[in-house]
Tab-separated table of C-alpha atoms in Angstrom:
chain	number	residue	atom	x	y	z
A	1	MET	CA	-22.816	-60.167	-48.849
A	2	GLU	CA	-23.838	-60.805	-45.239
A	3	LYS	CA	-20.901	-63.188	-44.902
A	4	TYR	CA	-18.435	-60.465	-45.949
A	5	LEU	CA	-20.071	-57.924	-43.612
A	6	ALA	CA	-19.808	-60.339	-40.695
A	7	LEU	CA	-16.156	-60.985	-41.525
A	8	PHE	CA	-15.537	-57.230	-41.774
A	9	HIS	CA	-17.151	-56.609	-38.364
A	10	LYS	CA	-15.079	-59.406	-36.861
A	11	LYS	CA	-11.841	-57.979	-38.251
A	12	LEU	CA	-12.853	-54.493	-37.104
A	13	ASP	CA	-13.528	-55.772	-33.576
A	14	GLN	CA	-10.160	-57.506	-33.535
A	15	PHE	CA	-8.471	-54.295	-34.675
A	16	PHE	CA	-10.158	-52.189	-31.970
A	17	ASN	CA	-9.353	-54.797	-29.319
A	18	PHE	CA	-5.735	-54.806	-30.457
A	19	CYS	CA	-5.564	-50.985	-30.326
A	20	TYR	CA	-7.257	-50.947	-26.911
A	21	THR	CA	-4.838	-53.535	-25.510
A	22	LYS	CA	-1.815	-51.705	-26.915
A	23	ALA	CA	-3.079	-48.370	-25.579
A	24	LEU	CA	-3.611	-49.840	-22.112
A	25	SER	CA	-0.155	-51.386	-22.201
A	26	TYR	CA	1.398	-48.085	-23.289
A	27	ILE	CA	-0.472	-46.101	-20.623
A	28	SER	CA	0.512	-48.643	-17.969
A	29	SER	CA	4.165	-48.491	-19.024
A	30	LEU	CA	4.081	-44.695	-19.090
A	31	TYR	CA	2.477	-44.630	-15.634
A	32	GLU	CA	5.127	-46.973	-14.228
A	33	TYR	CA	7.890	-44.884	-15.763
A	34	ILE	CA	6.516	-41.613	-14.394
A	35	ILE	CA	5.822	-43.004	-10.925
A	36	PHE	CA	8.851	-45.236	-10.436
A	37	GLN	CA	11.589	-43.798	-12.676
A	38	VAL	CA	11.098	-40.020	-12.730
A	39	HIS	CA	12.835	-38.081	-9.944
A	40	PRO	CA	10.519	-37.135	-7.020
A	41	PHE	CA	11.329	-33.461	-7.631
A	42	TRP	CA	9.309	-33.576	-10.854
A	43	HIS	CA	6.486	-35.434	-9.101
A	44	HIS	CA	6.186	-32.631	-6.554
A	45	LEU	CA	6.563	-29.850	-9.110
A	46	PHE	CA	3.902	-31.196	-11.470
A	47	TYR	CA	1.629	-31.957	-8.512
A	48	TYR	CA	1.770	-28.352	-7.276
A	49	ILE	CA	1.316	-26.935	-10.773
A	50	ILE	CA	-1.630	-29.195	-11.656
A	51	VAL	CA	-3.386	-28.673	-8.312
A	52	SER	CA	-2.782	-24.911	-8.539
A	53	LEU	CA	-4.265	-24.791	-12.047
A	54	LEU	CA	-7.303	-26.792	-10.938
A	55	GLY	CA	-7.668	-24.459	-7.974
A	56	TYR	CA	-7.434	-21.409	-10.225
A	57	PHE	CA	-10.175	-22.668	-12.564
A	58	SER	CA	-12.339	-23.605	-9.560
A	59	LEU	CA	-11.909	-20.164	-7.963
A	60	LYS	CA	-12.742	-18.514	-11.274
A	61	ALA	CA	-15.814	-20.686	-11.819
A	62	THR	CA	-17.340	-20.250	-8.360
A	63	SER	CA	-19.412	-17.160	-7.719
A	64	ARG	CA	-18.166	-14.333	-5.551
A	65	LYS	CA	-20.224	-12.808	-2.811
A	66	GLN	CA	-21.773	-9.424	-3.474
A	67	ARG	CA	-20.953	-6.711	-0.957
A	68	SER	CA	-23.581	-4.289	0.328
A	69	SER	CA	-21.158	-1.411	-0.141
A	70	PRO	CA	-21.094	0.016	-3.681
A	71	VAL	CA	-17.309	0.182	-3.504
A	72	PHE	CA	-17.113	-3.599	-3.214
A	73	SER	CA	-20.305	-4.487	-5.101
A	74	ASP	CA	-18.509	-6.324	-7.883
A	75	PRO	CA	-15.105	-7.613	-6.736
A	76	ARG	CA	-13.796	-8.872	-10.071
A	77	HIS	CA	-10.390	-10.288	-9.376
A	78	ASP	CA	-7.536	-10.326	-11.801
A	79	ASP	CA	-6.712	-13.766	-13.218
A	80	LEU	CA	-3.139	-13.455	-11.987
A	81	ASP	CA	-4.364	-12.716	-8.453
A	82	LEU	CA	-6.636	-15.774	-8.517
A	83	PHE	CA	-3.804	-17.985	-9.747
A	84	PHE	CA	-1.502	-16.402	-7.157
A	85	THR	CA	-4.017	-17.264	-4.417
A	86	SER	CA	-4.342	-20.820	-5.705
A	87	VAL	CA	-0.561	-21.321	-5.701
A	88	SER	CA	-0.336	-19.722	-2.264
A	89	ALA	CA	-2.935	-22.114	-0.828
A	90	THR	CA	-1.452	-25.183	-2.545
A	91	THR	CA	2.067	-24.390	-1.347
A	92	ILE	CA	0.627	-23.494	2.104
A	93	SER	CA	2.247	-20.061	1.895
A	94	SER	CA	-0.754	-17.768	2.655
A	95	MET	CA	0.737	-14.898	0.647
A	96	SER	CA	-2.279	-12.794	-0.299
A	97	THR	CA	-3.139	-10.332	-3.045
A	98	ILE	CA	-6.921	-10.477	-2.496
A	99	GLU	CA	-8.882	-9.647	0.632
A	100	MET	CA	-10.142	-12.891	2.141
A	101	GLU	CA	-13.626	-11.506	2.797
A	102	ASP	CA	-14.074	-10.992	-0.948
A	103	PHE	CA	-14.235	-14.758	-1.430
A	104	SER	CA	-17.611	-16.481	-1.523
A	105	SER	CA	-18.399	-19.575	0.525
A	106	PRO	CA	-17.800	-21.915	-2.463
A	107	GLN	CA	-14.436	-20.256	-3.023
A	108	LEU	CA	-13.536	-20.757	0.644
A	109	VAL	CA	-14.361	-24.451	0.216
A	110	VAL	CA	-12.010	-24.546	-2.790
A	111	LEU	CA	-9.272	-22.988	-0.659
A	112	ILE	CA	-9.897	-25.591	2.054
A	113	ILE	CA	-9.350	-28.379	-0.481
A	114	LEU	CA	-6.198	-26.704	-1.812
A	115	MET	CA	-4.737	-26.226	1.669
A	116	LEU	CA	-5.531	-29.807	2.626
A	117	SER	CA	-3.977	-31.170	-0.577
A	118	GLY	CA	-0.814	-29.138	0.008
A	119	GLY	CA	-0.348	-30.051	3.666
A	120	GLU	CA	2.730	-31.986	4.740
A	121	VAL	CA	0.823	-34.879	6.324
A	122	PHE	CA	-1.513	-35.330	3.353
A	123	LEU	CA	1.384	-35.287	0.875
A	124	SER	CA	3.279	-37.844	2.930
A	125	LEU	CA	0.174	-40.041	2.856
A	126	LEU	CA	0.154	-39.860	-0.952
A	127	GLY	CA	3.829	-40.830	-0.910
A	128	LEU	CA	3.009	-43.898	1.165
A	129	GLN	CA	0.365	-44.921	-1.352
A	130	LEU	CA	2.937	-44.668	-4.158
A	131	ARG	CA	5.394	-46.816	-2.207
A	132	LYS	CA	2.719	-49.455	-1.689
A	133	SER	CA	1.891	-49.338	-5.399
A	134	LYS	CA	5.570	-49.777	-6.265
A	135	HIS	CA	5.840	-52.719	-3.874
A	136	ARG	CA	2.768	-54.335	-5.434
A	137	LYS	CA	4.170	-53.926	-8.961
A	138	ARG	CA	7.437	-55.543	-7.949
A	139	GLU	CA	5.508	-58.389	-6.368
A	140	GLN	CA	3.542	-58.943	-9.579
A	141	LYS	CA	6.812	-59.171	-11.521
A	142	ASN	CA	8.128	-61.757	-9.012
A	143	ILE	CA	11.010	-59.497	-8.053
A	144	LEU	CA	10.406	-60.053	-4.334
A	145	LEU	CA	10.400	-63.868	-4.611
A	146	ASN	CA	7.879	-64.098	-1.745
A	147	SER	CA	10.465	-62.982	0.818
A	148	PRO	CA	9.040	-63.017	4.391
A	149	SER	CA	10.831	-59.767	5.210
A	150	GLU	CA	9.357	-58.077	2.138
A	151	GLY	CA	5.925	-59.365	3.096
A	152	MET	CA	6.284	-57.796	6.537
A	153	LYS	CA	7.527	-54.592	4.920
A	154	TYR	CA	4.396	-54.361	2.794
A	155	LYS	CA	2.141	-55.026	5.796
A	156	SER	CA	4.028	-52.348	7.719
A	157	LEU	CA	3.513	-49.849	4.895
A	158	VAL	CA	-0.221	-50.589	4.960
A	159	ALA	CA	-0.343	-50.214	8.749
A	160	LEU	CA	1.651	-46.974	8.616
A	161	GLY	CA	-0.718	-45.600	5.982
A	162	HIS	CA	-3.698	-46.363	8.228
A	163	VAL	CA	-2.021	-44.669	11.196
A	164	VAL	CA	-1.156	-41.533	9.194
A	165	LEU	CA	-4.709	-41.344	7.824
A	166	GLY	CA	-6.107	-41.775	11.333
A	167	TYR	CA	-3.731	-39.101	12.650
A	168	LEU	CA	-4.897	-36.708	9.921
A	169	LEU	CA	-8.596	-37.339	10.553
A	170	VAL	CA	-8.423	-37.261	14.358
A	171	CYS	CA	-6.476	-33.981	14.434
A	172	HIS	CA	-8.952	-32.317	12.075
A	173	ILE	CA	-12.033	-33.649	13.856
A	174	ILE	CA	-10.770	-32.589	17.291
A	175	GLY	CA	-9.600	-29.197	16.011
A	176	TYR	CA	-12.875	-28.499	14.221
A	177	SER	CA	-14.948	-29.596	17.227
A	178	LEU	CA	-12.985	-27.482	19.713
A	179	ALA	CA	-13.012	-24.412	17.458
A	180	SER	CA	-16.773	-24.710	16.867
A	181	LEU	CA	-17.417	-25.237	20.574
A	182	TYR	CA	-15.342	-22.224	21.573
A	183	ILE	CA	-16.964	-19.901	19.023
A	184	SER	CA	-20.440	-21.019	20.059
A	185	ILE	CA	-19.573	-20.270	23.707
A	186	SER	CA	-17.545	-17.074	23.231
A	187	ARG	CA	-19.805	-14.140	22.476
A	188	SER	CA	-16.955	-11.915	21.294
A	189	ALA	CA	-15.741	-14.483	18.757
A	190	SER	CA	-19.225	-15.212	17.426
A	191	ASN	CA	-19.922	-11.466	17.137
A	192	VAL	CA	-16.905	-11.103	14.846
A	193	LEU	CA	-18.231	-13.801	12.513
A	194	GLU	CA	-21.748	-12.352	12.566
A	195	ARG	CA	-20.435	-8.892	11.764
A	196	LYS	CA	-18.446	-10.265	8.833
A	197	HIS	CA	-21.242	-12.610	7.672
A	198	ILE	CA	-19.077	-15.731	7.966
A	199	GLU	CA	-20.809	-19.005	8.810
A	200	MET	CA	-19.459	-20.499	12.053
A	201	HIS	CA	-18.987	-24.095	10.873
A	202	LEU	CA	-17.316	-22.994	7.638
A	203	PHE	CA	-14.956	-20.754	9.616
A	204	SER	CA	-14.137	-23.549	12.078
A	205	LEU	CA	-13.387	-26.002	9.271
A	206	PHE	CA	-11.374	-23.427	7.325
A	207	VAL	CA	-9.235	-22.352	10.273
A	208	THR	CA	-8.654	-25.969	11.365
A	209	VAL	CA	-7.467	-27.116	7.934
A	210	SER	CA	-5.396	-23.969	7.441
A	211	THR	CA	-3.754	-24.243	10.866
A	212	PHE	CA	-3.017	-27.973	10.693
A	213	SER	CA	-1.633	-27.617	7.163
A	214	ASN	CA	0.427	-24.657	8.401
A	215	CYS	CA	-0.950	-22.470	5.625
A	216	GLY	CA	-2.021	-19.381	7.564
A	217	PHE	CA	-5.048	-18.259	5.564
A	218	ILE	CA	-7.942	-17.035	7.733
A	219	PRO	CA	-11.294	-16.000	6.162
A	220	THR	CA	-11.046	-12.487	7.657
A	221	ASN	CA	-9.213	-9.507	6.193
A	222	GLU	CA	-7.340	-8.968	9.463
A	223	ASN	CA	-6.202	-12.597	9.788
A	224	MET	CA	-6.248	-13.453	13.539
A	225	MET	CA	-5.941	-9.827	14.724
A	226	VAL	CA	-9.690	-9.678	15.329
A	227	PHE	CA	-9.326	-12.676	17.681
A	228	LYS	CA	-6.220	-11.551	19.578
A	229	GLY	CA	-8.276	-11.160	22.746
A	230	ASN	CA	-9.727	-14.692	22.427
A	231	SER	CA	-6.987	-16.579	24.260
A	232	GLY	CA	-9.010	-19.792	24.284
A	233	LEU	CA	-9.173	-19.942	20.492
A	234	LEU	CA	-5.451	-19.214	20.218
A	235	LEU	CA	-4.655	-22.015	22.683
A	236	ILE	CA	-6.788	-24.403	20.599
A	237	LEU	CA	-4.873	-23.528	17.424
A	238	ILE	CA	-1.324	-23.695	18.847
A	239	PRO	CA	-1.285	-27.536	19.176
A	240	GLN	CA	-2.745	-27.830	15.674
A	241	ILE	CA	0.191	-25.845	14.287
A	242	LEU	CA	2.738	-28.084	15.994
A	243	LEU	CA	0.968	-31.392	15.296
A	244	GLY	CA	0.625	-30.640	11.582
A	245	ASN	CA	4.225	-29.740	10.877
A	246	LYS	CA	7.109	-29.141	13.268
A	247	LEU	CA	6.299	-31.901	15.765
A	248	TYR	CA	4.604	-34.302	13.341
A	249	PRO	CA	7.513	-36.813	13.080
A	250	SER	CA	7.937	-36.860	16.869
A	251	CYS	CA	4.200	-37.218	17.526
A	252	LEU	CA	3.846	-39.915	14.860
A	253	ARG	CA	6.570	-41.977	16.493
A	254	LEU	CA	4.888	-41.529	19.880
A	255	VAL	CA	1.539	-42.668	18.444
A	256	LEU	CA	3.134	-45.765	16.880
A	257	TRP	CA	4.946	-46.570	20.129
A	258	VAL	CA	1.651	-46.386	22.049
A	259	LEU	CA	-0.116	-48.552	19.442
A	260	GLU	CA	2.693	-51.112	19.580
A	261	LYS	CA	2.394	-51.312	23.368
A	262	LEU	CA	-1.398	-51.573	23.276
A	263	THR	CA	-1.811	-54.021	20.386
A	264	GLY	CA	1.523	-55.844	20.259
A	265	LYS	CA	1.257	-56.080	16.461
A	266	ALA	CA	4.418	-57.079	14.635
A	267	GLU	CA	3.842	-54.381	12.006
A	268	PHE	CA	4.192	-51.565	14.534
A	269	SER	CA	7.297	-53.149	16.014
A	270	TYR	CA	8.789	-53.456	12.517
A	271	ILE	CA	8.040	-49.795	11.767
A	272	LEU	CA	9.692	-48.622	14.988
A	273	LYS	CA	12.814	-50.723	14.451
A	274	LYS	CA	13.179	-50.543	10.647
A	275	ASN	CA	12.120	-46.963	9.950
A	276	ASP	CA	14.900	-46.423	7.372
A	277	GLU	CA	13.816	-49.400	5.253
A	278	LEU	CA	10.274	-48.098	4.776
A	279	GLY	CA	11.443	-44.982	2.968
A	280	TYR	CA	8.946	-42.723	4.771
A	281	GLY	CA	10.897	-39.497	5.103
A	282	LEU	CA	8.796	-38.035	7.925
A	283	PHE	CA	9.270	-41.000	10.264
A	284	PHE	CA	12.406	-40.363	12.304
A	285	SER	CA	14.469	-42.614	14.516
A	286	GLN	CA	13.951	-42.378	18.268
A	287	VAL	CA	16.953	-40.101	18.812
A	288	ASP	CA	16.171	-37.880	15.823
A	289	ALA	CA	12.528	-37.541	16.860
A	290	LEU	CA	13.612	-36.491	20.353
A	291	LEU	CA	16.169	-34.011	19.003
A	292	LEU	CA	13.555	-32.559	16.640
A	293	ALA	CA	11.074	-32.042	19.482
A	294	VAL	CA	13.709	-30.423	21.702
A	295	THR	CA	14.850	-28.151	18.860
A	296	ALA	CA	11.325	-27.076	17.894
A	297	VAL	CA	10.292	-26.329	21.476
A	298	GLY	CA	13.630	-24.648	22.201
A	299	LEU	CA	13.380	-22.294	19.219
A	300	VAL	CA	9.817	-21.366	20.163
A	301	MET	CA	10.867	-20.633	23.751
A	302	VAL	CA	13.783	-18.466	22.618
A	303	GLN	CA	11.466	-16.469	20.366
A	304	PHE	CA	8.831	-16.246	23.086
A	305	VAL	CA	11.272	-14.798	25.628
A	306	VAL	CA	12.767	-12.316	23.147
A	307	PHE	CA	9.328	-11.286	21.884
A	308	CYS	CA	8.003	-10.685	25.404
A	309	ILE	CA	11.073	-8.643	26.367
A	310	LEU	CA	10.983	-6.437	23.276
A	311	GLU	CA	7.245	-6.147	22.604
A	312	TRP	CA	5.512	-6.361	26.006
A	313	ASN	CA	4.794	-2.624	26.125
A	314	SER	CA	4.686	-2.055	22.372
A	315	VAL	CA	1.799	-0.536	20.435
A	316	ALA	CA	1.019	-3.943	18.897
A	317	LEU	CA	0.020	-5.423	22.295
A	318	MET	CA	-1.175	-2.219	23.955
A	319	ASP	CA	-4.863	-3.097	24.387
A	320	LEU	CA	-4.302	-6.591	25.874
A	321	ASN	CA	-4.054	-7.646	29.525
A	322	TRP	CA	-1.096	-9.659	30.833
A	323	HIS	CA	-2.745	-13.054	30.227
A	324	GLN	CA	-3.750	-12.159	26.680
A	325	LYS	CA	-0.239	-10.832	26.044
A	326	LEU	CA	1.322	-14.133	27.163
A	327	VAL	CA	-0.967	-16.286	25.028
A	328	GLY	CA	-0.773	-13.895	22.076
A	329	SER	CA	3.032	-13.773	22.236
A	330	LEU	CA	3.212	-17.575	22.302
A	331	PHE	CA	0.797	-17.814	19.370
A	332	GLN	CA	2.773	-15.281	17.341
A	333	THR	CA	6.137	-16.963	17.938
A	334	VAL	CA	4.806	-20.445	17.155
A	335	ASN	CA	3.457	-19.120	13.852
A	336	SER	CA	6.711	-17.457	12.821
A	337	ARG	CA	8.393	-20.775	11.985
A	338	HIS	CA	5.988	-21.873	9.285
A	339	SER	CA	2.283	-21.131	9.805
A	340	GLY	CA	1.943	-17.409	9.191
A	341	GLU	CA	-1.169	-16.604	11.218
A	342	SER	CA	-0.796	-13.297	13.029
A	343	ILE	CA	-2.525	-11.376	15.825
A	344	ILE	CA	-0.513	-8.174	15.309
A	345	ASP	CA	0.464	-5.747	12.579
A	346	LEU	CA	4.067	-6.733	11.869
A	347	SER	CA	4.938	-3.187	10.823
A	348	LEU	CA	4.434	-2.102	14.451
A	349	ILE	CA	6.977	-4.419	16.066
A	350	SER	CA	10.639	-3.572	16.604
A	351	PRO	CA	13.209	-4.211	13.845
A	352	ALA	CA	15.132	-6.589	16.134
A	353	THR	CA	12.064	-8.803	16.562
A	354	MET	CA	11.412	-8.725	12.824
A	355	VAL	CA	14.981	-9.820	12.097
A	356	LEU	CA	14.480	-12.762	14.478
A	357	PHE	CA	11.276	-13.679	12.640
A	358	VAL	CA	13.093	-13.521	9.289
A	359	VAL	CA	15.735	-15.949	10.574
A	360	MET	CA	13.057	-18.328	11.869
A	361	MET	CA	11.120	-18.142	8.602
A	362	TYR	CA	14.267	-19.126	6.733
A	363	LEU	CA	14.830	-22.258	8.824
A	364	PRO	CA	13.202	-25.435	7.412
A	365	SER	CA	10.375	-27.021	9.405
A	366	TYR	CA	12.423	-29.998	10.544
A	367	THR	CA	15.551	-28.121	11.588
A	368	THR	CA	17.274	-30.260	14.228
A	369	PHE	CA	20.030	-29.476	16.693
A	370	ILE	CA	22.510	-32.387	16.662
A	371	PRO	CA	25.149	-32.346	19.422
A	372	VAL	CA	28.791	-32.458	18.362
A	373	GLY	CA	30.070	-36.029	18.362
A	374	TYR	CA	26.692	-37.590	17.624
A	375	ASP	CA	27.066	-39.786	14.550
A	376	LYS	CA	24.323	-41.811	12.963
A	377	GLU	CA	24.986	-45.447	12.315
A	378	ILE	CA	25.221	-45.910	8.572
A	379	SER	CA	24.471	-49.292	7.117
A	380	PRO	CA	26.736	-50.776	4.400
A	381	GLU	CA	23.952	-50.212	1.881
A	382	MET	CA	23.698	-46.530	2.772
A	383	SER	CA	27.457	-46.039	2.670
A	384	SER	CA	27.629	-47.675	-0.763
A	385	LYS	CA	24.862	-45.367	-1.997
A	386	LYS	CA	26.784	-42.361	-0.708
A	387	SER	CA	29.941	-43.505	-2.456
A	388	LYS	CA	28.026	-43.852	-5.718
A	389	LYS	CA	26.824	-40.262	-5.389
A	390	GLN	CA	30.334	-38.858	-5.102
A	391	GLY	CA	30.597	-38.498	-8.865
A	392	CYS	CA	28.207	-35.612	-9.317
A	393	SER	CA	27.043	-34.223	-12.628
A	394	ILE	CA	27.874	-30.763	-13.913
A	395	ALA	CA	24.379	-29.602	-12.949
A	396	GLU	CA	24.946	-30.742	-9.362
A	397	ASN	CA	28.203	-28.801	-9.180
A	398	LEU	CA	26.581	-25.650	-10.537
A	399	LYS	CA	23.801	-25.607	-7.940
A	400	PHE	CA	23.783	-22.574	-5.667
A	401	SER	CA	23.007	-22.519	-1.974
A	402	GLN	CA	19.562	-21.551	-0.694
A	403	LEU	CA	20.769	-18.088	0.337
A	404	SER	CA	22.205	-17.498	-3.127
A	405	TYR	CA	18.861	-18.155	-4.785
A	406	LEU	CA	17.098	-15.898	-2.290
A	407	ALA	CA	19.580	-13.104	-3.004
A	408	ILE	CA	18.875	-13.519	-6.725
A	409	PHE	CA	15.103	-13.370	-6.139
A	410	VAL	CA	15.458	-10.222	-4.010
A	411	MET	CA	17.538	-8.595	-6.743
A	412	ILE	CA	14.936	-9.471	-9.389
A	413	VAL	CA	12.127	-8.014	-7.257
A	414	CYS	CA	14.148	-4.838	-6.702
A	415	ILE	CA	14.418	-4.550	-10.487
A	416	THR	CA	10.706	-5.147	-11.133
A	417	GLU	CA	9.706	-2.709	-8.364
A	418	ARG	CA	12.435	-0.111	-8.985
A	419	ARG	CA	9.909	2.622	-9.760
A	420	ASN	CA	8.038	2.079	-6.490
A	421	LEU	CA	11.326	1.973	-4.586
A	422	VAL	CA	11.949	5.542	-5.749
A	423	GLU	CA	8.422	6.964	-5.528
A	424	ASP	CA	7.235	5.190	-2.344
A	425	PRO	CA	10.387	4.482	-0.288
A	426	LEU	CA	8.705	4.095	3.116
A	427	ASN	CA	6.544	1.201	1.923
A	428	PHE	CA	8.832	-0.142	-0.795
A	429	ASN	CA	12.171	-0.570	0.923
A	430	VAL	CA	14.686	-3.383	0.634
A	431	PHE	CA	14.003	-4.766	4.119
A	432	ASN	CA	10.258	-5.104	3.455
A	433	ILE	CA	11.035	-6.841	0.164
A	434	ILE	CA	13.446	-9.224	1.914
A	435	VAL	CA	10.763	-10.061	4.494
A	436	GLU	CA	8.250	-10.779	1.720
A	437	VAL	CA	10.669	-12.985	-0.243
A	438	ILE	CA	11.855	-14.939	2.822
A	439	SER	CA	8.243	-15.366	3.937
A	440	ALA	CA	7.294	-16.765	0.518
A	441	TYR	CA	10.367	-19.014	0.483
A	442	GLY	CA	9.599	-20.346	3.966
A	443	ASN	CA	5.916	-20.755	2.976
A	444	VAL	CA	5.029	-18.718	6.055
A	445	GLY	CA	2.902	-15.818	4.886
A	446	PHE	CA	4.094	-13.027	7.181
A	447	SER	CA	3.970	-9.624	5.519
A	448	MET	CA	4.846	-6.070	6.511
A	449	GLY	CA	1.737	-4.919	4.665
A	450	TYR	CA	1.175	-1.631	2.892
A	451	SER	CA	-0.012	1.604	4.495
A	452	CYS	CA	-1.301	4.605	2.595
A	453	LYS	CA	-0.236	6.772	5.549
A	454	ARG	CA	3.402	5.950	4.817
A	455	ARG	CA	3.175	7.267	1.279
A	456	LEU	CA	5.082	10.459	0.592
A	457	GLY	CA	3.182	13.345	-0.925
A	458	ASP	CA	-0.445	13.179	-2.019
A	459	ILE	CA	-2.236	9.968	-1.003
A	460	GLY	CA	-4.798	10.472	-3.753
A	461	THR	CA	-7.109	7.483	-4.253
A	462	CYS	CA	-4.963	5.144	-2.147
A	463	LYS	CA	-7.014	2.919	0.169
A	464	ASP	CA	-5.668	0.509	2.737
A	465	ALA	CA	-6.527	-3.123	1.991
A	466	GLY	CA	-6.473	-6.321	3.999
A	467	TYR	CA	-3.939	-8.228	1.929
A	468	GLY	CA	-0.179	-8.569	1.970
A	469	PHE	CA	2.529	-6.239	0.724
A	470	VAL	CA	2.896	-8.296	-2.463
A	471	GLY	CA	-0.651	-7.288	-3.405
A	472	ARG	CA	0.712	-3.816	-4.241
A	473	TRP	CA	3.496	-5.140	-6.463
A	474	SER	CA	3.595	-5.167	-10.238
A	475	ARG	CA	2.497	-8.224	-12.210
A	476	GLN	CA	6.140	-9.148	-12.772
A	477	GLY	CA	6.846	-8.959	-9.041
A	478	LYS	CA	3.864	-11.180	-8.243
A	479	MET	CA	5.054	-13.770	-10.769
A	480	VAL	CA	8.466	-13.782	-9.084
A	481	ILE	CA	6.813	-14.502	-5.721
A	482	ILE	CA	4.870	-17.373	-7.328
A	483	LEU	CA	8.221	-18.882	-8.332
A	484	VAL	CA	9.597	-18.258	-4.832
A	485	MET	CA	6.635	-20.047	-3.220
A	486	LEU	CA	7.132	-23.071	-5.476
A	487	PHE	CA	10.884	-22.984	-4.883
A	488	GLY	CA	10.325	-22.839	-1.139
A	489	ARG	CA	7.985	-25.828	-1.219
A	490	LEU	CA	10.608	-27.781	-3.195
A	491	LYS	CA	13.637	-26.658	-1.172
A	492	ARG	CA	14.078	-30.135	0.323
A	493	PHE	CA	15.575	-31.197	-3.014
A	494	ASN	CA	18.275	-28.525	-2.877
A	495	PHE	CA	19.483	-28.587	0.734
A	496	LYS	CA	22.888	-29.826	-0.435
A	497	GLY	CA	23.212	-27.203	-3.139
A	498	GLY	CA	26.243	-24.959	-3.196
A	499	LYS	CA	28.700	-27.505	-1.798
A	500	ALA	CA	30.936	-27.124	-4.834
A	501	TRP	CA	31.459	-23.457	-3.948
A	502	LYS	CA	34.238	-23.100	-1.365
A	503	LEU	CA	34.756	-19.820	0.484
A	504	SER	CA	38.369	-20.728	1.281
A	505	LEU	CA	40.928	-23.374	0.347
């Protein structure tokens, strides 16, 4: 009997080992297929959805702070609003339907993690890790045949990953240190945090991550309006905005050039000369990096001049001196491209300035002015790839342009909010809806807000709140904005959409 039991246990062990080996093989094959065969669009989409869901459950699980006021003693937030906030932080959009001061400290930490995980630099670092993993898999399958050039390429990918990680850490450490130092020195800034019961180090970390990621969330109901007189803090945040997004490719190339000069390592030289072969989309050639920097600075300067001309004596900047107006105007215009932090009530500025902001919010982060006659050198491999893509699928031909999708989203919102458009026309008007949709699409976060004073007739129980205009929309309207935020974060995959549609023969 013992002999049969031993044989049975042996066979059972063999069966479990076989199942375990097959399961590992299947999981490994599935992982390779998902990572290396599935289109990057689906990678990004599932990443944002999964991170947003994790953020939603984390926000729901963490306790909320209890307010001393009986009106706010139990701020139970709607599940849709929590999910909306999670998506907004993950897509670095900073569209808000909940007052930021209603969040507890653990919830603010969750938002910090979400903003960091959705930032452009962090995502590009994950992309580098995937490229290294793909290279390693090919090496294991002897596809590379121990090529010296491929060996240098892998070393360059490793070196580039270290540089990007260092860039990310250094920018956050310096930003956090400077923000903490300024708040500890500035009595007016520290008084704001004390009055709102916000811990200084948590605020400094939150605002640094939010600014570098170009999210725009600030743990105060008024965003940066309560700090509009603190020019030092605004000047600390402006470089963080540029380093984390618009000028990142240019600054990264400058950092690598300096490292190559200081160390003389072959990896850095390879990266600078063979940037196209590495497949790192945010590392531009020397000319493109220069053109990007000139374009970004030029657009900011144009906005700055126009904003100062139109808004210098406006109500929005009335209580500031000339120095604070200059710094505040620069801060506001830098934020209009992507970040979304604001020192003014946007409903108080002139329509012309708001139209300019809408145009800037629509432009992608890495918009570049390329002079007429400048042509990139295209390698034979790239030209062959382009020729292969000429035969597009039916789905490719049916793609609309970015503006077409935005027009569709605006129409849908007008349908979902049609009752408010009739009953509350001063708050719910088409222009305010367009601003909200474009802001969500550009992942900016600017909002015209909602004012009970603009309501026609009896105000009733209406109370002004420190969240965006979308916070007053219906559930259907909020769900549309969630889709717009995701669409805006994925717009890089549809820049060439609409080419099949010709306006003239």
